[in-house]
mmCIF file of C-alpha atoms in Angstrom:
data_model
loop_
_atom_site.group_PDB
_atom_site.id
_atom_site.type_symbol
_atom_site.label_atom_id
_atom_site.label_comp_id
_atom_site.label_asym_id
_atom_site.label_seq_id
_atom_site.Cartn_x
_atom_site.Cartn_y
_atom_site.Cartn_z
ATOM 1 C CA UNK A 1 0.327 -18.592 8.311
ATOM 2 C CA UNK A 2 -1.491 -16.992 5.049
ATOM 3 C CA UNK A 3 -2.526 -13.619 3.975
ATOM 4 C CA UNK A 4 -6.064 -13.080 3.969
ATOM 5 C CA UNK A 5 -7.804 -14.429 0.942
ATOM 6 C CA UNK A 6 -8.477 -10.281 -0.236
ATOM 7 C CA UNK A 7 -5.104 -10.185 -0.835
ATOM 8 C CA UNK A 8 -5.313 -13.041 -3.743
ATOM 9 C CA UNK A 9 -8.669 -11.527 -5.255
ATOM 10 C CA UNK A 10 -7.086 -8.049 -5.423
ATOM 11 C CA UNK A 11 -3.775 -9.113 -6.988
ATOM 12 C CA UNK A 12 -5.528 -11.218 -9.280
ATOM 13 C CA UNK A 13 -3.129 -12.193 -12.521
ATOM 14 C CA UNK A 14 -0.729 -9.003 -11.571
ATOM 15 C CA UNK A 15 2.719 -10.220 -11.425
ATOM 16 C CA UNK A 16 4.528 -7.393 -9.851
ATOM 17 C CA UNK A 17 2.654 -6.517 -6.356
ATOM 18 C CA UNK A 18 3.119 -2.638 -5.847
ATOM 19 C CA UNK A 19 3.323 0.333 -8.221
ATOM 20 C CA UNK A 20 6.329 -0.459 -10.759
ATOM 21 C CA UNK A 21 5.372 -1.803 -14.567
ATOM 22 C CA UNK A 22 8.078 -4.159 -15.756
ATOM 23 C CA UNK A 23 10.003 -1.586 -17.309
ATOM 24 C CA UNK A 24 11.058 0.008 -14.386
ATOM 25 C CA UNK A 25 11.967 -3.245 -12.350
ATOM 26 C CA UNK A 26 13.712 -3.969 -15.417
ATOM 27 C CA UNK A 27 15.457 -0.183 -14.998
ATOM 28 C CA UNK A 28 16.240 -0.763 -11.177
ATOM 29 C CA UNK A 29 17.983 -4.469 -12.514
ATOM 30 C CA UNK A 30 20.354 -2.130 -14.606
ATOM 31 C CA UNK A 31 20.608 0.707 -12.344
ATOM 32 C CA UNK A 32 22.132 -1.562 -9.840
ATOM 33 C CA UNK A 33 24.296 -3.042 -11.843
ATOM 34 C CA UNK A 34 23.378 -6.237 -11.801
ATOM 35 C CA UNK A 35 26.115 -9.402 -13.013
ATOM 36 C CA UNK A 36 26.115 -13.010 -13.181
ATOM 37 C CA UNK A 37 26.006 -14.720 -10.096
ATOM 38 C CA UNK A 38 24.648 -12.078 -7.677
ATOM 39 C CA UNK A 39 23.383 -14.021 -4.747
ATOM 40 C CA UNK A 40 19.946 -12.036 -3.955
ATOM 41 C CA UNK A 41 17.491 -12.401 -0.563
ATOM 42 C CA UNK A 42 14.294 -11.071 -1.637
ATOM 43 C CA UNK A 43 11.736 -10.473 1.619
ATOM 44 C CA UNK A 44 8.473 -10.593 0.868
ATOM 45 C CA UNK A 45 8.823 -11.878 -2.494
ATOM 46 C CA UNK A 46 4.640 -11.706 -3.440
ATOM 47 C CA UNK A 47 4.819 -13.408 -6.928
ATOM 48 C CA UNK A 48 8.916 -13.317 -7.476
ATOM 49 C CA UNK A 49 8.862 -11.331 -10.776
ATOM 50 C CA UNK A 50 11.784 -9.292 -9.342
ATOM 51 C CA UNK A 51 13.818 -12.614 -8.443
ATOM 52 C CA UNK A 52 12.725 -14.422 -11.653
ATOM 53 C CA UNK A 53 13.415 -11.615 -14.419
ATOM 54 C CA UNK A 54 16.543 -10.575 -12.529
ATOM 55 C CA UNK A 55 17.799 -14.319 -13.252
ATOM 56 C CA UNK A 56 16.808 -14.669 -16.375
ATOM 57 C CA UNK A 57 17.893 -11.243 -17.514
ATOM 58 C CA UNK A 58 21.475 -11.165 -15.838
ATOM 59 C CA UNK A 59 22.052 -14.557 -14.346
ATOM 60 C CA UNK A 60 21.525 -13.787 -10.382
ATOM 61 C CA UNK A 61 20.721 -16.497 -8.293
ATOM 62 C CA UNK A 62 18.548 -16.029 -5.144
ATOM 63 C CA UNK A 63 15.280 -16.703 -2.750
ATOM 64 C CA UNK A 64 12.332 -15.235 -2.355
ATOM 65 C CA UNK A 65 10.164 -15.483 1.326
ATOM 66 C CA UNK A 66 6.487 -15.218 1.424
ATOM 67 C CA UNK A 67 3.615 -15.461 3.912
ATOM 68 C CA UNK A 68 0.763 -16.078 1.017
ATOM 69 C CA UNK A 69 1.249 -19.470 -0.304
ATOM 70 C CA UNK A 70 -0.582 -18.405 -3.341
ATOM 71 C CA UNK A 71 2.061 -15.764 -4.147
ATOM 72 C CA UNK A 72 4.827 -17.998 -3.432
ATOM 73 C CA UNK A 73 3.147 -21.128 -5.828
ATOM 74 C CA UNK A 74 2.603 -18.765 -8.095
ATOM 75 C CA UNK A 75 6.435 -17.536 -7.931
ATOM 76 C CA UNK A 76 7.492 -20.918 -8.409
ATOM 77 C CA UNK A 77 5.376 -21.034 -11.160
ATOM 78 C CA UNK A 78 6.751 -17.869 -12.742
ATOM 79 C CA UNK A 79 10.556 -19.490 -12.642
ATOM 80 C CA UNK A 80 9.459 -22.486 -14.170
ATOM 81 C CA UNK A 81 8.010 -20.711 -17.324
ATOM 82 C CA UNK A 82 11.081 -18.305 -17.647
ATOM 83 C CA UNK A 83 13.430 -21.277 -17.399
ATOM 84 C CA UNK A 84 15.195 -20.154 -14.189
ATOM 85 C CA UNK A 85 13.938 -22.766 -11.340
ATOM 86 C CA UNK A 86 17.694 -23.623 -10.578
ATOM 87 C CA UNK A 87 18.577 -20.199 -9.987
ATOM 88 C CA UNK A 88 15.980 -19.586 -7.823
ATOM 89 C CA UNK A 89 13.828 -20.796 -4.926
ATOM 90 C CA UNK A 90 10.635 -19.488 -3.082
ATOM 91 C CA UNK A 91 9.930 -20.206 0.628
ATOM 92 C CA UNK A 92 6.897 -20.127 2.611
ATOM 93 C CA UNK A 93 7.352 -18.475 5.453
ATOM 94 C CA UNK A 94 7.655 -15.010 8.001
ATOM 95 C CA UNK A 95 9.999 -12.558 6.330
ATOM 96 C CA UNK A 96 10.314 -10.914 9.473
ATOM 97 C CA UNK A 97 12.520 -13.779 11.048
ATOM 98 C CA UNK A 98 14.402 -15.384 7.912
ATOM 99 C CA UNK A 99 17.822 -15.188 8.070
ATOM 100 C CA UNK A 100 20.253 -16.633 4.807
ATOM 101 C CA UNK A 101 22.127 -19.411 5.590
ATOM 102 C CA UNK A 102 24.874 -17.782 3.716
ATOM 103 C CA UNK A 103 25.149 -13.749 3.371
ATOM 104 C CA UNK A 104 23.802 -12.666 -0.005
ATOM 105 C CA UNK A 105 25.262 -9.580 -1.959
ATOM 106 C CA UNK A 106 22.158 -7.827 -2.245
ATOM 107 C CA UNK A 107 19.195 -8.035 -0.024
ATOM 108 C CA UNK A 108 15.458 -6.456 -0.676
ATOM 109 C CA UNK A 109 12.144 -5.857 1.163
ATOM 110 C CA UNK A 110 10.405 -4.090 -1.797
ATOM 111 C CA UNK A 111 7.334 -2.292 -0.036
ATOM 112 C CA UNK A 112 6.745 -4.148 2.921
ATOM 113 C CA UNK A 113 8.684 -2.559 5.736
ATOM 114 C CA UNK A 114 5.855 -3.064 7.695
ATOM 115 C CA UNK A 115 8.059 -6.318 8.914
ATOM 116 C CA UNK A 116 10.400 -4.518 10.600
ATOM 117 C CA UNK A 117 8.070 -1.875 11.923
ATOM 118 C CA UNK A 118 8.971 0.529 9.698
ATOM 119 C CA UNK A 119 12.408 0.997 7.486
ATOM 120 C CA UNK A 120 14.720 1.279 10.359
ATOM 121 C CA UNK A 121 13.743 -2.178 12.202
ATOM 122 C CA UNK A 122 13.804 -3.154 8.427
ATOM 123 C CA UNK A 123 17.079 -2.082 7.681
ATOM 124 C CA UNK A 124 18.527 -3.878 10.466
ATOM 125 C CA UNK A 125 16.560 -7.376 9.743
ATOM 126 C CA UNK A 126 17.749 -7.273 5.753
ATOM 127 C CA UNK A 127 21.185 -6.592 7.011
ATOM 128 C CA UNK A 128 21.434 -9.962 9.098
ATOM 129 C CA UNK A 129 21.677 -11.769 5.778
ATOM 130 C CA UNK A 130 23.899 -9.335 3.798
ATOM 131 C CA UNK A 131 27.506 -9.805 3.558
ATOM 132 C CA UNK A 132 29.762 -6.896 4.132
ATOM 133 C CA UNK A 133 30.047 -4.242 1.273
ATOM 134 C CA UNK A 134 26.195 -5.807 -0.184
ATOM 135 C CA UNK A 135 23.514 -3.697 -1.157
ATOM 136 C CA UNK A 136 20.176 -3.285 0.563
ATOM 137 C CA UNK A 137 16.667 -2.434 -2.103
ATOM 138 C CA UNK A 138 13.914 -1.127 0.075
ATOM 139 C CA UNK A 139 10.796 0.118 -1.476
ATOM 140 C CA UNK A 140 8.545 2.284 0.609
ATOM 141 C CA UNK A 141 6.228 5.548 0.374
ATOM 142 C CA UNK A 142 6.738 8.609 0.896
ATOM 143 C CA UNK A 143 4.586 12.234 0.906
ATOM 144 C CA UNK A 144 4.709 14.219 -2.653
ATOM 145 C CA UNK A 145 2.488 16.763 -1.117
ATOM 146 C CA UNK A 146 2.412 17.446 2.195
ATOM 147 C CA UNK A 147 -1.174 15.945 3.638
ATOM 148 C CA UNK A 148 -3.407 18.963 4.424
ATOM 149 C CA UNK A 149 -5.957 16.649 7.145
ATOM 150 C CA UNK A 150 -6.211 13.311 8.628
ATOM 151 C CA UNK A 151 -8.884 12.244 5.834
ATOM 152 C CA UNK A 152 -6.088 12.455 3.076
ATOM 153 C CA UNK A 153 -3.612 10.508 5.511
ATOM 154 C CA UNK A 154 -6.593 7.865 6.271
ATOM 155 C CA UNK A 155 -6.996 7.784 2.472
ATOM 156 C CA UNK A 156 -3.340 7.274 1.710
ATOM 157 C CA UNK A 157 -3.433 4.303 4.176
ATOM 158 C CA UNK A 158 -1.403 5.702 7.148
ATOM 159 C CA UNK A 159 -2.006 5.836 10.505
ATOM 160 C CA UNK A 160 -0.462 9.304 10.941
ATOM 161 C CA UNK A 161 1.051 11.697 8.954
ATOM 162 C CA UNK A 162 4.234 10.811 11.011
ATOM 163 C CA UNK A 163 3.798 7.298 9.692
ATOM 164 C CA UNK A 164 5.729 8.306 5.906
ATOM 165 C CA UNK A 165 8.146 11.480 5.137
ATOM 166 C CA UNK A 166 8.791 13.325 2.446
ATOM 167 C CA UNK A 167 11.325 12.654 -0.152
ATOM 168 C CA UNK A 168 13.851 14.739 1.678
ATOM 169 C CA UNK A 169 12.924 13.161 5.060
ATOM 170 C CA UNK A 170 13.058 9.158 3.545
ATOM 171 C CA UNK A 171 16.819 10.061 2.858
ATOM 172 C CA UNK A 172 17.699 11.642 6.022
ATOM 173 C CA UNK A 173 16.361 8.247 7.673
ATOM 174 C CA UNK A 174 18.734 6.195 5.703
ATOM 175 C CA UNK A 175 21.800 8.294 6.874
ATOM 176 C CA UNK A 176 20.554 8.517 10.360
ATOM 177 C CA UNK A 177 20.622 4.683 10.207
ATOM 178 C CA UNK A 178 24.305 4.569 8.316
ATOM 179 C CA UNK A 179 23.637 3.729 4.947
ATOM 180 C CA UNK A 180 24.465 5.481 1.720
ATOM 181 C CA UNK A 181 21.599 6.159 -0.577
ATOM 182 C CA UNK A 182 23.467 5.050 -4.041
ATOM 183 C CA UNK A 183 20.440 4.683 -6.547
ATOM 184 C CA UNK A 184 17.094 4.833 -6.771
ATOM 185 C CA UNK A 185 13.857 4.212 -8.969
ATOM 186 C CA UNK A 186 10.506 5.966 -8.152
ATOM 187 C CA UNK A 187 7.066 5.195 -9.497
ATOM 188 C CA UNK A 188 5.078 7.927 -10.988
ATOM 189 C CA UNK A 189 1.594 8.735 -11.098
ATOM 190 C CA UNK A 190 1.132 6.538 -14.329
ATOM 191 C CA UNK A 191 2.328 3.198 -12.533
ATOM 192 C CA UNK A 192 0.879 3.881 -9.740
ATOM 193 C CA UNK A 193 -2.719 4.478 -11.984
ATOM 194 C CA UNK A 194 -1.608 0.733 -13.569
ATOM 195 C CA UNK A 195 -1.393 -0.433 -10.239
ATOM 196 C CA UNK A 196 -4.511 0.631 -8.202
ATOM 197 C CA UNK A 197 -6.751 0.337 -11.698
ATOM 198 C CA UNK A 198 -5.383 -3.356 -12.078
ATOM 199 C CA UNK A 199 -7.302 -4.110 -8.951
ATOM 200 C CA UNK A 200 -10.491 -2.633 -9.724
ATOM 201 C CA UNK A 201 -10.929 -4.967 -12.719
ATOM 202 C CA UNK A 202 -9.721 -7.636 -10.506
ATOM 203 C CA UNK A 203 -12.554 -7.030 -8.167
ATOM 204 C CA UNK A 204 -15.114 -6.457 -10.769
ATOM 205 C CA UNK A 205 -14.738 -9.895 -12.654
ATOM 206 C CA UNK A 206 -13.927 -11.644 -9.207
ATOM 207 C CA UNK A 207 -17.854 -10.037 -8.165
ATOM 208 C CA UNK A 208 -19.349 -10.617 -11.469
ATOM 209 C CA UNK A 209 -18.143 -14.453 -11.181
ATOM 210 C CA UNK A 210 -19.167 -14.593 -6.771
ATOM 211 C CA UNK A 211 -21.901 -12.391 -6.155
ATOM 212 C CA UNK A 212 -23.009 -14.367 -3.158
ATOM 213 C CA UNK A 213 -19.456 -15.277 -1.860
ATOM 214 C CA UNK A 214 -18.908 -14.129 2.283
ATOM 215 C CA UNK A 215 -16.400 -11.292 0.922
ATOM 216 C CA UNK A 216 -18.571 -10.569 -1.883
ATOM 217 C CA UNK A 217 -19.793 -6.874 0.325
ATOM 218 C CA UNK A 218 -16.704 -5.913 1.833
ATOM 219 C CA UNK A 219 -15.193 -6.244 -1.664
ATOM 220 C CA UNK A 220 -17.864 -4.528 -3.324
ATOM 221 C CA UNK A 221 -17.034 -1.529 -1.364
ATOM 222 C CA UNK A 222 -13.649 -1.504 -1.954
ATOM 223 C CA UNK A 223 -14.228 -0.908 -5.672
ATOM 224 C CA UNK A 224 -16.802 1.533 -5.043
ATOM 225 C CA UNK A 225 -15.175 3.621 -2.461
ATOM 226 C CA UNK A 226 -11.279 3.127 -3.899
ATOM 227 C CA UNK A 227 -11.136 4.375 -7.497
ATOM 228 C CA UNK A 228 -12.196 7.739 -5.704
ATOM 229 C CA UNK A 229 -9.699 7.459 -3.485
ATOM 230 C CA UNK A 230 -7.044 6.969 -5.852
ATOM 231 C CA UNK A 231 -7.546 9.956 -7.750
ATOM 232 C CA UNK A 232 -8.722 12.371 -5.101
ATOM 233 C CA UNK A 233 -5.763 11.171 -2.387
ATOM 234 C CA UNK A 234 -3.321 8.783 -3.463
ATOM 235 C CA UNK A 235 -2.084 9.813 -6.874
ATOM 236 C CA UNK A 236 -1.780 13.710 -5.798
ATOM 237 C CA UNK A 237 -0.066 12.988 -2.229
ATOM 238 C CA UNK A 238 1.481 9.559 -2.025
ATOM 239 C CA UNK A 239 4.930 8.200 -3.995
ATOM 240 C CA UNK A 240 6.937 5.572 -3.560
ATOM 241 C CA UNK A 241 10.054 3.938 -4.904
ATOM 242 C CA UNK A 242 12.690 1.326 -4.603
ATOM 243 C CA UNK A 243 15.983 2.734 -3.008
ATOM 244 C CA UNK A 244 19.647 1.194 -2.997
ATOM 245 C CA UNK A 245 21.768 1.240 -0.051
ATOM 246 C CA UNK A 246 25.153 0.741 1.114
ATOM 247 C CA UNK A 247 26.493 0.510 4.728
ATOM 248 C CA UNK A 248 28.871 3.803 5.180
#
């Protein structure tokens, strides 16, 4: 049980896997208010920056869950430079099914509702862990700009254009589902520039260092064919952001 080796290339040294810079994780830590002691379940955890600054910045305590053993060494890693391995623990395993073995006061899938099968099916398996009156941080997309064809939804990485909503339409699915949106932070086009233009450098040095490596062409036309992407499609049409919830 491992992501796919791309996954490590493309990442590369990054330390927070999807399009926030440090300052606004750090902004989302405050925004939530954030005290000493907050027990956290973080699903998907990639390289645990949120899990490890969040402890070392306001004393929570928490675990992260990961199906890419290099993220999760690398987590582990992270809390042992910023002097917070007591407060926190990384596990190898399927998001999808982990349960706490004691509810947490805040629980987060930070862009990978793809476990659940979308946010709803999300909602419901971060809420198994939460106790009552928690907080729920989900990070997903959503449409800036309405897509005008199926080549900018293709390009944005959805399946249909039914597949994300607009800003509006992300909110009304929270409600439908019983939860109060209380806070939010959303990326901009600058982070999410940071975050797609990280990878392209990863690529390139990964290439220049493996030119005759067995991913060495599917990778190469990644980097050709995605920095067009990016700024044709994904900057213009696609957001995304890390939203707070509490049951109503």
């Amino acid at each position: 049980m491992d992501l796919p080796r791309s996954f490590v290339i493309r990442e590369g040294d990054l330390r927070i896997l999807n399009p926030f810079d440090a300052e606004k994780l750090a902004a989302l830590g405050r925004a939530v208010k954030l005290r000493p002691g907050t027990s956290i379940l973080d699903l998907c955890s990639g390289k645990g920056e949120l899990l490890c600054t969040w402890a070392r910045d306001h004393g929570t305590v928490g675990t992260g869950v990961d199906i890419s053993t290099a993220f999760t060494a690398a987590a582990r890693e992270r809390a042992a430079a910023l002097g917070v391995a007591d407060q926190v623990r990384f596990v190898h395993g399927d998001a999808a099914v982990f349960v706490a073995d004691q509810p947490v006061d805040l629980a987060a899938c930070v862009g990978a509702t793809w476990i659940g099968g979308g946010v709803p099916g999300t909602l419901e398996i971060l809420e198994r862990s939460l106790r009552p009156g928690g907080m729920l941080l989900v990070g997903e997309p959503y449409w800036r700009l309405d897509p005008p064809d199926q080549e900018t939804v293709a390009a944005c990485h959805a399946r249909s254009r039914d597949e994300f909503r607009d800003l509006p339409g992300l909110v009304g699915i929270f409600q439908e589902c019983g939860w109060d949106l209380v806070e939010m932070v959303l990326a901009d086009q600058d982070s999410w520039d940071r975050y797609a233009a990280a990878h392209w450098l990863n690529l390139r040095r990964w290439l220049d260092d493996n030119p005759d490596d067995e991913l060495a062409g599917e990778l190469r036309r990644e980097l050709t064919e995605d920095p067009v992407r990016h700024v044709r499609y994904q900057r213009e049409y696609l957001g995304w952001g890390v939203f707070a919830l509490m049951r109503r």
